[in-house]
Amino acid sequence: MIHELQPAAFERAGPLFEPLRFHLASAAVVDGNIPGMILVDDAARPRSAFMLSPEGSYLAGDPDNEPFNRALNQAVVRRRALGKDVSVLCLVVHPESWRDRLP
């Protein structure tokens, strides 16, 4: 399953994105300084997360979370996770093992 966090709850996903804070946009979304969207597997205790910001897209947390991976795939395919004007999706990931899950 997949849940969209409301901006007031972005800090719940903060620990997952902590290794990516050197990407200023990811830190700014979590901190509420720029708009963005965060999708997670569990709204109360996220284990896996996807972030869409004006500057980029990020995957963080557990890459072996198959229910989240399937739900995120469907959200991307159905354009729920992307704006209609997005034609290319580039991802920054942590940990690197996400790369094996992307195909």
C-alpha positions in Angstrom: 0.0 0.0 0.0 1.0 3.6 -0.5 0.1 6.8 1.4 0.6 10.4 0.6 1.9 12.3 3.6 0.4 15.8 4.2 3.1 18.5 4.6 2.7 18.7 8.3 3.7 15.0 8.5 6.8 15.1 6.2 9.0 14.9 9.3 7.9 11.3 9.7 9.8 10.4 6.5 12.7 12.7 7.5 15.0 9.9 8.9 14.7 8.0 5.6 15.8 11.0 3.6 18.6 12.0 6.1 21.4 10.5 4.0 20.2 12.6 1.1 20.1 16.0 2.9 23.1 17.1 0.9 20.6 17.4 -1.9 19.1 20.7 -0.8 15.7 20.1 -2.4 15.1 16.9 -0.5 16.0 18.6 2.8 13.9 21.7 1.9 10.8 19.5 1.2 11.1 17.6 4.5 11.7 20.9 6.3 8.6 22.5 4.7 10.6 25.2 2.9 9.6 24.2 -0.7 6.6 22.3 -2.0 6.8 18.6 -2.7 5.1 15.3 -2.3 6.1 12.3 -0.2 4.6 8.9 -0.7 5.3 6.2 2.0 4.4 2.7 2.7 3.1 3.4 6.2 2.0 6.9 7.2 2.8 6.4 10.9 6.1 4.6 10.6 7.5 4.8 7.0 10.0 2.2 6.0 10.2 3.2 2.3 9.5 6.6 0.7 9.4 8.4 -2.7 9.7 12.2 -2.8 8.9 14.5 -5.7 10.3 18.0 -5.5 10.6 20.9 -7.9 14.3 20.0 -8.2 14.2 16.2 -8.4 12.9 12.9 -7.3 14.2 10.7 -4.5 13.8 7.1 -3.3 14.8 6.3 0.3 14.5 3.6 2.9 14.0 -0.2 2.3 14.3 -1.1 -1.3 13.1 -4.7 -0.7 9.6 -3.5 0.4 7.7 -5.3 -2.4 4.2 -4.0 -1.6 5.5 -0.4 -1.6 7.5 -1.0 -4.8 4.4 -2.4 -6.6 2.2 0.4 -5.4 4.8 3.1 -6.4 5.1 1.5 -9.8 1.3 1.8 -10.3 1.3 5.4 -8.9 4.0 6.3 -11.5 2.4 4.5 -14.4 -1.0 6.1 -13.6 0.7 9.5 -13.2 -0.6 9.9 -9.6 3.0 10.2 -8.4 4.0 12.6 -11.2 2.5 15.7 -12.7 1.0 15.4 -16.1 3.8 17.5 -17.6 6.6 15.2 -16.3 8.0 13.3 -19.2 11.2 12.0 -17.6 11.8 10.7 -14.2 15.3 10.9 -12.8 15.8 9.4 -9.3 18.4 9.9 -6.6 18.4 6.9 -4.3 19.6 5.8 -0.9 20.7 3.1 -0.3 22.3 2.2 -3.6 20.5 -1.1 -3.6 17.4 0.7 -4.9 19.1 0.6 -8.3 18.6 -3.2 -8.5 14.8 -2.6 -7.8 14.2 0.1 -10.4 13.7 -2.1 -13.5 
